[in-house]
RNA sequence: GCCCGCGUAGCUCAACCUGGUAGAGCAGGGGACUCUUAAUCCCAAGGCUCAGGGUUCGAAUCCCUGCGCGGGCACCA
């Protein structure tokens, strides 16, 4: 920040700096060290319900929204995380000095106020102030009180203003937090152990994506930010933890889009003695639990399209879906390409797409009845992959061969082909129990449940280009 | 990386097509008002029109370049 003199500031900012100095000159500290509130706004309101004639004094704290100063009586809305409550100040009651200070507060100032709660003549529940304290002076004006903050760039860059001005934004991120809590509760209840695995990887495996590269100075070598959680979690199943999960950030060095942020949040969980059929049931349970946590009905809409999230979801084999769409019965990478092009975008209602070609699934177990396919599914909703899961490949010999096929693709220029992870193959050689595994994109799940069109609307601080 | 659109006061938007001194609401300042709630009414103030070039007597407006944002494509299990 350049050293700015008060004179150079826009008038709206200069006025507030001058107010700040005036307050200090009057002996009022504009940034309080601490404050004790007795009630949130919601608690104050429910207290009034129990004492409709008026409560004992309560102390609330929050940010001042709008003010309505009317001669010797002033009204203001105080906002905290739970909601809002009206404050009433009267010159007769507070005395002229304190009243004057109240009426010169700005929207955005953080204050604490004490007084009984009762209704105004118009029926508005209000804290009738016996006194108030300025806790944090706001030196910048709030966004337009009626239109909110519309500028989409400012909403992302200054998320704090978006959260103050737009209730919908608060709702989305509250729902996101509750969804993640619900997922943890569901998995914990099934005996899964939440673990943390490294973000810095020697070998960026578990998915097909270009990684971010970073450098460790003391080791004198490059490391990669993880693109998936998979390989470390399956090592833990080898280690006997049997049911593990991690909810964590992964990083993919790809372009930005309404559905892609370079860092995003994945749930991955692995269950010994389970297969991909079990993972389908688990997927359904996760979606239902998440929807309930977000307060989203199972009969919902996404961007104007009706979506029914009631399980069980349709199950269809990829070869059949492609044949229905194109009339051709394909195998191998061509099947997968045709699926992505002709089928996936049209799958609006929740659908488990089963049995992927082995060539695009180097970590999944082959089908016993047809080794060209693996026991893998993706749960697709609104044309987007929500879950990717499979019966894990446990045969270390086959795993090494699959890695070598990927290495050949890599040598041929496919930067996203899976690299060989020797240590992972060694872990398999010790014996991975039959295991089902599942990965779920939390951001896309929250987008679906909160009806948000862009992944940027469900990530608090999404990646943008450098500010001008 | 390519294509399209957008960028005006702290915020929300006019004026741009068709070039002629940049306007309004909110927020802020002053005043009136002791039951308001998008309070109301009166007064005054607030701008490097994203940046840089060009065309023109004259550019917010037309043209070019750059930057930023959005969308699409490419990329992306």
Coordinates of C-alpha atoms (C1' of nucleotides) in Angstrom, one line a residue:
Chain A
X1 CA 0.0 0.0 0.0
X2 CA 1.4 3.4 -0.9
X3 CA 1.7 5.9 1.9
X4 CA -1.5 7.9 1.4
X5 CA -2.2 11.2 3.0
X6 CA -5.8 11.8 4.1
X7 CA -6.1 14.7 1.6
X8 CA -5.7 12.3 -1.3
X9 CA -8.4 9.9 -0.3
X10 CA -11.8 10.0 -1.9
X11 CA -14.2 12.1 0.2
X12 CA -16.2 9.1 1.5
X13 CA -13.0 7.7 3.0
X14 CA -11.6 11.0 4.2
X15 CA -14.8 11.8 6.1
X16 CA -14.5 8.6 8.1
X17 CA -10.8 9.2 8.9
X18 CA -11.8 12.6 10.2
X19 CA -14.5 11.1 12.3
X20 CA -12.0 8.7 13.7
X21 CA -9.7 11.5 14.8
X22 CA -12.6 13.4 16.2
X23 CA -13.6 10.4 18.3
X24 CA -10.0 10.0 19.6
X25 CA -10.0 13.7 20.5
X26 CA -13.1 13.1 22.5
X27 CA -11.4 10.3 24.4
X28 CA -13.3 7.5 22.6
X29 CA -11.2 4.6 21.6
X30 CA -12.5 3.5 18.2
X31 CA -11.0 0.0 18.3
X32 CA -11.9 -1.8 21.5
X33 CA -9.8 -4.5 23.0
X34 CA -12.6 -6.8 24.0
X35 CA -16.3 -6.9 24.6
X36 CA -18.6 -9.4 26.3
X37 CA -22.0 -10.0 24.8
X38 CA -24.7 -11.9 26.6
X39 CA -27.0 -12.7 23.6
X40 CA -26.8 -13.1 19.9
X41 CA -29.5 -11.3 18.0
X42 CA -31.3 -14.7 17.6
X43 CA -31.1 -15.3 21.3
X44 CA -32.4 -11.9 22.1
X45 CA -35.4 -12.4 19.8
X46 CA -36.2 -15.7 21.4
X47 CA -35.9 -14.2 24.8
X48 CA -38.5 -11.7 23.8
X49 CA -40.8 -14.5 22.8
X50 CA -40.7 -15.8 26.4
X51 CA -41.2 -12.3 27.8
X52 CA -43.5 -10.5 25.4
X53 CA -43.9 -7.5 27.7
X54 CA -40.1 -6.8 27.7
X55 CA -37.0 -8.5 28.8
X56 CA -34.2 -7.7 31.3
X57 CA -31.3 -5.9 29.7
X58 CA -29.3 -7.9 27.2
X59 CA -26.0 -7.1 25.5
X60 CA -25.7 -7.7 21.8
X61 CA -22.9 -6.9 19.4
X62 CA -22.5 -6.8 15.7
X63 CA -22.2 -4.6 12.6
X64 CA -24.4 -1.6 12.1
X65 CA -26.5 -1.9 8.9
X66 CA -29.0 0.8 8.1
X67 CA -29.8 3.8 10.4
X68 CA -32.9 5.9 10.6
X69 CA -32.3 9.0 12.6
X70 CA -35.4 10.9 13.3
X71 CA -34.8 13.9 15.5
X72 CA -34.6 12.8 19.1
X73 CA -35.0 9.2 18.3
X74 CA -32.9 7.0 16.2
X75 CA -33.2 3.4 14.9
X76 CA -30.5 1.2 13.5
X77 CA -30.2 -2.4 12.4
X78 CA -27.5 -4.5 14.1
X79 CA -26.4 -7.6 12.2
X80 CA -24.5 -10.6 13.6
X81 CA -24.0 -14.1 12.3
X82 CA -27.4 -15.3 13.4
X83 CA -29.4 -12.4 12.0
X84 CA -30.4 -8.9 12.9
X85 CA -32.2 -6.9 15.5
X86 CA -33.2 -3.3 15.6
X87 CA -31.6 -0.9 18.1
X88 CA -33.6 2.1 19.4
X89 CA -31.8 5.1 20.8
X90 CA -33.5 8.1 22.5
X91 CA -32.0 11.4 23.3
X92 CA -34.0 11.7 26.5
X93 CA -32.7 8.4 27.7
X94 CA -29.1 8.4 26.6
X95 CA -28.4 12.0 27.1
X96 CA -27.4 14.5 24.4
X97 CA -23.7 13.5 24.1
X98 CA -24.1 9.8 23.8
X99 CA -27.1 10.2 21.5
X100 CA -25.2 12.5 19.2
X101 CA -22.5 10.0 19.0
X102 CA -25.0 7.2 18.1
X103 CA -26.6 9.2 15.4
X104 CA -23.2 9.8 13.8
X105 CA -22.2 6.2 13.7
X106 CA -21.7 4.9 10.1
X107 CA -23.1 1.8 8.5
X108 CA -20.4 -0.8 8.9
X109 CA -19.3 0.2 12.4
X110 CA -19.1 -2.7 14.8
X111 CA -20.8 -1.8 18.1
X112 CA -22.1 -3.4 21.2
X113 CA -25.3 -2.2 22.9
X114 CA -27.2 -3.0 26.1
X115 CA -30.8 -2.6 26.9
X116 CA -34.1 -4.4 27.4
X117 CA -35.8 -6.1 24.4
X118 CA -39.3 -5.0 23.6
X119 CA -41.4 -4.2 20.6
X120 CA -41.9 -0.8 19.1
X121 CA -45.4 0.6 18.3
X122 CA -45.0 -0.9 14.9
X123 CA -44.3 -4.3 16.4
X124 CA -40.5 -4.4 15.6
X125 CA -38.5 -6.3 18.2
X126 CA -35.8 -3.9 19.4
X127 CA -33.1 -3.4 21.9
X128 CA -33.9 -0.2 23.7
X129 CA -30.5 1.1 24.4
X130 CA -29.4 2.1 27.9
X131 CA -25.9 2.5 26.4
X132 CA -23.6 1.4 23.6
X133 CA -19.9 1.1 22.8
X134 CA -18.1 1.6 19.5
X135 CA -16.0 -1.6 19.1
X136 CA -14.4 -1.2 15.7
X137 CA -14.8 1.9 13.5
X138 CA -15.3 1.2 9.9
X139 CA -13.2 3.4 7.6
X140 CA -14.8 2.3 4.3
X141 CA -18.4 2.5 3.2
X142 CA -20.4 -0.7 2.7
X143 CA -21.7 -1.8 -0.6
X144 CA -25.1 -0.4 -1.8
X145 CA -27.5 -1.4 1.0
X146 CA -30.3 -2.2 -1.5
X147 CA -28.6 -3.7 -4.5
X148 CA -25.8 -5.4 -2.5
X149 CA -22.4 -6.1 -4.1
X150 CA -23.0 -7.1 -7.7
X151 CA -19.6 -6.7 -9.3
X152 CA -18.6 -10.3 -9.7
X153 CA -14.9 -9.6 -9.5
X154 CA -15.2 -7.6 -6.3
X155 CA -17.4 -10.4 -4.9
X156 CA -14.5 -12.9 -5.3
X157 CA -11.6 -10.6 -4.5
X158 CA -13.3 -9.0 -1.5
X159 CA -15.3 -11.9 -0.2
X160 CA -15.8 -10.3 3.1
X161 CA -17.9 -7.6 1.5
X162 CA -19.8 -10.3 -0.4
X163 CA -20.6 -12.0 2.9
X164 CA -21.7 -8.8 4.5
X165 CA -23.9 -7.6 1.6
X166 CA -25.3 -10.8 0.1
X167 CA -27.3 -13.2 2.3
X168 CA -27.2 -15.8 -0.4
X169 CA -23.4 -16.0 -0.1
X170 CA -23.6 -16.6 3.6
X171 CA -26.1 -19.3 2.9
X172 CA -23.9 -21.1 0.4
X173 CA -20.8 -21.2 2.7
X174 CA -22.9 -22.2 5.7
X175 CA -24.3 -25.0 3.7
X176 CA -20.9 -26.0 2.5
X177 CA -19.6 -26.3 6.1
X178 CA -22.6 -28.3 7.1
X179 CA -22.3 -30.7 4.1
X180 CA -18.7 -31.4 5.1
X181 CA -19.7 -32.0 8.7
X182 CA -22.5 -34.4 7.6
X183 CA -20.0 -36.4 5.5
X184 CA -17.7 -36.8 8.4
X185 CA -20.5 -37.9 10.7
X186 CA -21.8 -40.4 8.2
X187 CA -18.3 -41.9 7.6
X188 CA -17.3 -41.8 11.3
X189 CA -20.5 -43.6 12.1
X190 CA -19.6 -46.4 9.7
X191 CA -16.2 -46.9 11.4
X192 CA -14.1 -44.9 9.0
X193 CA -11.0 -43.3 10.3
X194 CA -10.2 -39.8 9.2
X195 CA -6.5 -39.4 8.3
X196 CA -4.1 -36.8 6.9
X197 CA -1.7 -37.7 4.1
X198 CA 1.0 -35.6 2.5
X199 CA 0.2 -32.7 0.2
X200 CA 3.8 -32.7 -1.1
X201 CA 4.3 -35.8 -3.2
X202 CA 7.4 -37.4 -4.7
X203 CA 5.2 -38.9 -7.4
X204 CA 2.0 -37.1 -8.4
X205 CA -0.3 -40.1 -8.7
X206 CA -3.8 -41.2 -8.1
X207 CA -5.3 -39.4 -11.1
X208 CA -4.5 -38.2 -14.5
X209 CA -3.7 -34.5 -14.4
X210 CA -0.7 -32.2 -14.7
X211 CA 0.6 -31.3 -11.3
X212 CA 2.0 -28.1 -9.8
X213 CA 5.8 -28.4 -9.2
X214 CA 7.5 -27.0 -6.2
X215 CA 11.1 -27.2 -4.9
X216 CA 12.5 -28.4 -1.6
X217 CA 15.7 -26.5 -0.9
X218 CA 17.3 -28.7 1.7
X219 CA 16.6 -31.9 -0.2
X220 CA 17.6 -30.2 -3.4
X221 CA 14.8 -31.7 -5.4
X222 CA 11.4 -31.0 -6.9
X223 CA 8.2 -32.1 -5.3
X224 CA 4.7 -32.0 -6.6
X225 CA 1.4 -30.8 -5.0
X226 CA -0.9 -33.7 -4.8
X227 CA -3.5 -34.2 -7.6
X228 CA -5.4 -36.9 -5.6
X229 CA -5.4 -38.6 -2.2
X230 CA -5.7 -42.2 -3.5
X231 CA -2.3 -43.9 -3.3
X232 CA -1.5 -42.9 0.3
X233 CA -4.9 -43.9 1.5
X234 CA -4.6 -47.3 0.0
X235 CA -1.2 -47.7 1.6
X236 CA -3.0 -47.2 4.9
X237 CA -5.5 -50.0 4.0
X238 CA -2.4 -52.2 3.4
X239 CA -1.3 -51.1 6.9
X240 CA -4.5 -52.5 8.3
X241 CA -6.6 -49.4 9.0
X242 CA -9.3 -51.0 6.8
X243 CA -11.6 -48.0 6.6
X244 CA -10.0 -44.6 6.0
X245 CA -11.0 -41.3 4.5
X246 CA -9.6 -37.8 3.9
X247 CA -11.3 -34.6 3.0
X248 CA -8.5 -32.5 1.5
X249 CA -7.3 -30.0 -1.0
X250 CA -5.9 -31.3 -4.3
X251 CA -4.2 -29.2 -7.0
X252 CA -4.4 -29.6 -10.7
X253 CA -2.4 -27.4 -13.1
X254 CA -5.2 -26.8 -15.6
X255 CA -7.2 -24.0 -17.0
X256 CA -9.8 -22.1 -15.1
X257 CA -13.5 -22.5 -15.9
X258 CA -16.9 -22.3 -14.1
X259 CA -16.3 -26.0 -13.1
X260 CA -12.5 -26.0 -12.5
X261 CA -10.5 -24.2 -9.9
X262 CA -6.8 -25.2 -9.6
X263 CA -7.2 -26.1 -6.0
X264 CA -10.4 -27.9 -5.0
X265 CA -11.6 -30.2 -2.2
X266 CA -12.0 -34.0 -2.6
X267 CA -13.4 -36.6 -0.3
X268 CA -11.7 -40.0 -0.8
X269 CA -12.6 -43.0 1.2
X270 CA -11.5 -46.6 1.1
X271 CA -13.1 -49.6 2.6
X272 CA -11.5 -53.1 2.9
X273 CA -13.7 -56.0 2.0
X274 CA -16.0 -53.9 -0.1
X275 CA -16.4 -53.5 -3.8
X276 CA -17.8 -50.9 -6.2
X277 CA -21.4 -52.0 -5.5
X278 CA -20.9 -51.1 -1.9
X279 CA -19.4 -47.8 -3.1
X280 CA -22.6 -47.1 -5.0
X281 CA -24.7 -47.5 -1.9
X282 CA -22.3 -45.3 0.0
X283 CA -22.5 -42.7 -2.7
X284 CA -26.2 -42.6 -2.4
X285 CA -26.0 -42.2 1.4
X286 CA -23.5 -39.4 1.1
X287 CA -25.6 -37.4 -1.4
X288 CA -28.7 -37.8 0.8
X289 CA -26.8 -36.8 4.0
X290 CA -25.3 -33.9 2.2
X291 CA -28.6 -32.6 0.8
X292 CA -30.2 -32.9 4.3
X293 CA -27.3 -31.0 5.8
X294 CA -27.6 -28.3 3.2
X295 CA -31.3 -28.0 3.7
X296 CA -31.9 -29.0 0.0
X297 CA -34.9 -31.1 -0.7
X298 CA -34.1 -34.3 -2.7
X299 CA -36.6 -33.1 -5.3
X300 CA -34.7 -30.0 -6.3
X301 CA -33.7 -27.9 -9.2
X302 CA -30.3 -27.0 -10.6
X303 CA -30.1 -23.9 -12.8
X304 CA -33.8 -24.3 -13.7
X305 CA -33.6 -28.1 -14.3
X306 CA -35.5 -30.4 -12.0
X307 CA -33.3 -33.0 -10.3
X308 CA -34.4 -35.9 -8.3
X309 CA -31.8 -37.0 -5.8
X310 CA -33.9 -39.9 -4.3
X311 CA -32.0 -43.2 -4.3
X312 CA -31.6 -45.6 -5.8
X313 CA -30.0 -44.0 -8.8
X314 CA -30.1 -45.4 -12.3
X315 CA -27.3 -47.8 -13.1
X316 CA -26.2 -48.3 -16.7
X317 CA -23.1 -49.8 -18.3
X318 CA -21.0 -47.4 -20.4
X319 CA -21.1 -49.7 -23.4
X320 CA -24.8 -49.8 -23.4
X321 CA -25.2 -46.0 -23.0
X322 CA -22.8 -45.4 -25.9
X323 CA -24.6 -47.9 -28.1
X324 CA -27.9 -46.3 -27.4
X325 CA -26.5 -42.9 -28.2
X326 CA -24.4 -43.8 -31.3
X327 CA -25.5 -47.2 -32.4
X328 CA -22.0 -48.5 -32.0
X329 CA -20.7 -51.0 -29.6
X330 CA -17.1 -49.9 -28.7
X331 CA -14.3 -50.9 -26.4
X332 CA -11.1 -49.3 -25.1
X333 CA -10.3 -45.6 -25.3
X334 CA -12.6 -45.1 -28.2
X335 CA -15.5 -46.1 -26.0
X336 CA -14.5 -43.6 -23.4
X337 CA -14.1 -40.8 -25.9
X338 CA -17.5 -41.5 -27.3
X339 CA -19.0 -41.6 -23.8
X340 CA -17.6 -38.3 -22.9
X341 CA -18.7 -36.7 -26.1
X342 CA -22.1 -38.2 -26.7
X343 CA -23.4 -39.5 -23.4
X344 CA -22.1 -37.7 -20.3
X345 CA -23.3 -34.2 -21.0
X346 CA -26.9 -35.5 -21.5
X347 CA -27.0 -37.4 -18.2
X348 CA -29.0 -35.0 -16.1
X349 CA -30.6 -37.2 -13.4
X350 CA -28.2 -39.1 -11.1
X351 CA -26.8 -42.0 -13.0
X352 CA -24.1 -44.5 -12.1
X353 CA -22.1 -45.2 -15.2
X354 CA -20.6 -48.6 -14.9
X355 CA -17.6 -50.5 -16.2
X356 CA -14.9 -48.3 -17.8
X357 CA -12.3 -49.4 -20.3
X358 CA -9.1 -50.7 -18.6
X359 CA -6.9 -48.4 -20.6
X360 CA -8.3 -45.2 -18.9
X361 CA -8.4 -46.8 -15.4
X362 CA -5.0 -47.9 -14.3
X363 CA -5.8 -48.3 -10.6
X364 CA -9.1 -50.3 -10.9
X365 CA -9.7 -54.0 -10.9
X366 CA -10.6 -55.8 -14.1
X367 CA -13.9 -57.5 -14.5
X368 CA -13.6 -61.2 -14.2
X369 CA -16.0 -61.8 -17.1
X370 CA -14.3 -59.4 -19.4
X371 CA -10.8 -58.1 -18.6
X372 CA -11.1 -55.3 -21.2
X373 CA -13.2 -53.5 -18.6
X374 CA -12.8 -52.6 -14.9
X375 CA -15.2 -52.5 -12.0
X376 CA -15.5 -48.7 -12.0
X377 CA -18.3 -46.2 -11.9
X378 CA -18.9 -42.5 -12.0
X379 CA -22.0 -40.9 -10.5
X380 CA -23.0 -38.3 -13.0
X381 CA -25.5 -35.5 -12.3
X382 CA -26.3 -32.6 -14.5
X383 CA -23.7 -33.9 -17.0
X384 CA -20.9 -33.6 -14.4
X385 CA -18.9 -36.2 -12.5
X386 CA -19.8 -36.1 -8.9
X387 CA -18.2 -39.4 -7.7
X388 CA -15.6 -41.7 -9.2
X389 CA -15.2 -45.1 -7.6
X390 CA -13.9 -48.6 -8.2
X391 CA -13.1 -51.9 -6.9
X392 CA -9.4 -51.3 -6.3
X393 CA -6.7 -53.2 -8.2
X394 CA -5.0 -55.3 -5.6
X395 CA -2.8 -57.5 -7.9
X396 CA 0.7 -55.9 -7.9
X397 CA 1.8 -57.7 -11.0
X398 CA -1.1 -56.3 -13.0
X399 CA -0.6 -52.9 -11.3
X400 CA 3.0 -52.7 -12.5
X401 CA 2.0 -53.7 -16.0
X402 CA -0.7 -50.9 -16.0
X403 CA 1.8 -48.4 -14.8
X404 CA 4.1 -49.4 -17.6
X405 CA 1.4 -48.9 -20.2
X406 CA 0.8 -45.5 -18.7
X407 CA 4.6 -44.8 -18.9
X408 CA 4.5 -45.7 -22.6
X409 CA 1.7 -43.1 -23.1
X410 CA 3.8 -40.6 -21.2
X411 CA 6.8 -41.3 -23.4
X412 CA 4.5 -40.7 -26.3
X413 CA 3.7 -37.2 -25.0
X414 CA 0.6 -37.7 -22.9
X415 CA 1.5 -35.4 -19.9
X416 CA -1.5 -36.6 -17.9
X417 CA -0.6 -40.3 -18.1
X418 CA -0.1 -41.8 -14.7
X419 CA 3.5 -42.0 -13.5
X420 CA 5.0 -45.2 -12.1
X421 CA 5.0 -45.2 -8.3
X422 CA 7.4 -48.0 -7.2
X423 CA 6.7 -47.6 -3.5
X424 CA 3.0 -48.0 -4.2
X425 CA 3.6 -51.2 -6.1
X426 CA 5.8 -52.5 -3.2
X427 CA 2.9 -51.8 -0.8
X428 CA 0.6 -53.8 -3.0
X429 CA 3.1 -56.7 -3.0
X430 CA 2.6 -56.9 0.8
X431 CA -1.1 -57.5 0.1
X432 CA -4.0 -55.0 -0.2
X433 CA -7.2 -56.6 0.9
X434 CA -10.1 -56.5 -1.6
X435 CA -11.1 -52.9 -1.3
X436 CA -13.7 -50.5 -2.6
X437 CA -12.7 -46.8 -3.0
X438 CA -14.6 -43.7 -3.7
X439 CA -13.7 -40.1 -4.6
X440 CA -16.2 -37.2 -4.5
X441 CA -15.7 -33.6 -5.6
X442 CA -17.0 -31.6 -2.6
X443 CA -17.1 -28.3 -4.6
X444 CA -19.3 -29.8 -7.3
X445 CA -21.5 -31.4 -4.7
X446 CA -22.0 -28.0 -3.0
X447 CA -22.7 -26.4 -6.4
X448 CA -25.4 -28.9 -7.0
X449 CA -27.0 -28.5 -3.6
X450 CA -26.9 -24.7 -3.5
X451 CA -27.8 -24.2 -7.1
X452 CA -24.6 -22.3 -7.9
X453 CA -23.5 -22.1 -11.6
X454 CA -19.8 -21.5 -10.9
X455 CA -17.3 -23.3 -8.8
X456 CA -16.1 -19.8 -7.8
X457 CA -19.4 -19.3 -5.9
X458 CA -18.7 -22.2 -3.6
X459 CA -15.0 -21.5 -2.9
X460 CA -14.4 -18.6 -0.6
X461 CA -11.3 -17.3 -2.3
X462 CA -11.3 -18.7 -5.8
X463 CA -8.2 -18.4 -8.1
X464 CA -8.3 -15.2 -10.2
X465 CA -5.7 -13.6 -12.3
X466 CA -3.4 -11.1 -10.6
X467 CA -5.2 -7.9 -9.6
X468 CA -4.4 -4.9 -11.9
Chain B
rG1 C1' -3.5 -20.4 -25.8
rC2 C1' -7.8 -18.8 -29.2
rC3 C1' -12.8 -16.3 -29.9
rC4 C1' -16.8 -13.1 -28.0
rG5 C1' -18.7 -9.5 -24.4
rC6 C1' -17.9 -6.0 -20.5
rG7 C1' -14.8 -2.0 -17.6
rU8 C1' -18.3 5.4 -15.9
rA9 C1' -18.4 8.4 -8.3
rG10 C1' -17.0 4.1 -2.3
rC11 C1' -21.6 0.9 -4.1
rU12 C1' -25.9 0.1 -8.0
rC13 C1' -26.7 2.1 -12.7
rA14 C1' -27.7 6.2 -16.9
rA15 C1' -25.2 8.9 -21.0
rC16 C1' -22.1 5.1 -25.9
rC17 C1' -25.8 2.9 -31.1
rU18 C1' -26.3 8.5 -33.6
rG19 C1' -19.0 12.4 -30.9
rG20 C1' -20.6 18.5 -28.5
rU21 C1' -19.2 21.0 -20.7
rA22 C1' -20.5 13.1 -17.5
rG23 C1' -26.1 12.3 -14.6
rA24 C1' -29.3 9.7 -10.9
rG25 C1' -30.2 6.5 -6.5
rC26 C1' -27.6 4.6 -2.2
rA27 C1' -23.5 5.7 1.2
rG28 C1' -20.9 10.2 3.1
rG29 C1' -21.3 16.1 4.8
rG30 C1' -24.9 20.3 6.6
rG31 C1' -30.1 21.2 8.1
rA32 C1' -35.6 19.7 9.7
rC33 C1' -38.0 15.7 12.2
rU34 C1' -39.0 11.5 19.4
rC35 C1' -42.1 4.8 16.7
rU36 C1' -38.7 4.4 12.0
rU37 C1' -37.5 -0.1 9.2
rA38 C1' -35.0 0.8 1.3
rA39 C1' -37.6 6.4 6.8
rU40 C1' -39.0 11.2 4.6
rC41 C1' -38.0 16.4 3.1
rC42 C1' -34.4 20.6 2.0
rC43 C1' -29.1 22.2 0.8
rA44 C1' -24.2 21.5 -0.7
rA45 C1' -20.3 18.2 -2.3
rG46 C1' -18.4 14.0 -4.7
rG47 C1' -15.2 11.7 -11.5
rC48 C1' -7.5 10.8 -14.5
rU49 C1' -15.1 7.6 -17.6
rC50 C1' -9.4 0.8 -16.5
rA51 C1' -4.4 2.4 -18.9
rG52 C1' -1.7 4.1 -23.3
rG53 C1' -1.9 5.5 -28.3
rG54 C1' -4.8 7.2 -32.7
rU55 C1' -8.9 9.7 -35.7
rU56 C1' -11.4 14.5 -35.0
rC57 C1' -12.1 21.5 -34.3
rG58 C1' -13.9 18.3 -30.3
rA59 C1' -13.8 11.4 -27.6
rA60 C1' -17.0 8.2 -21.8
rU61 C1' -18.8 7.6 -27.0
rC62 C1' -15.3 5.8 -33.0
rC63 C1' -10.3 2.9 -34.1
rC64 C1' -5.7 0.2 -32.2
rU65 C1' -2.8 -1.9 -28.2
rG66 C1' -2.3 -3.5 -23.2
rC67 C1' -4.5 -4.9 -18.4
rG68 C1' -8.6 -7.0 -15.6
rC69 C1' -13.3 -9.6 -15.3
rG70 C1' -17.1 -12.9 -17.4
rG71 C1' -18.6 -16.5 -21.0
rG72 C1' -17.3 -20.1 -24.8
rC73 C1' -13.5 -23.2 -27.0
rA74 C1' -8.9 -25.8 -26.2
rC75 C1' -7.1 -28.2 -21.9
rC76 C1' -9.1 -31.0 -18.0
rA77 C1' -10.5 -39.5 -15.7

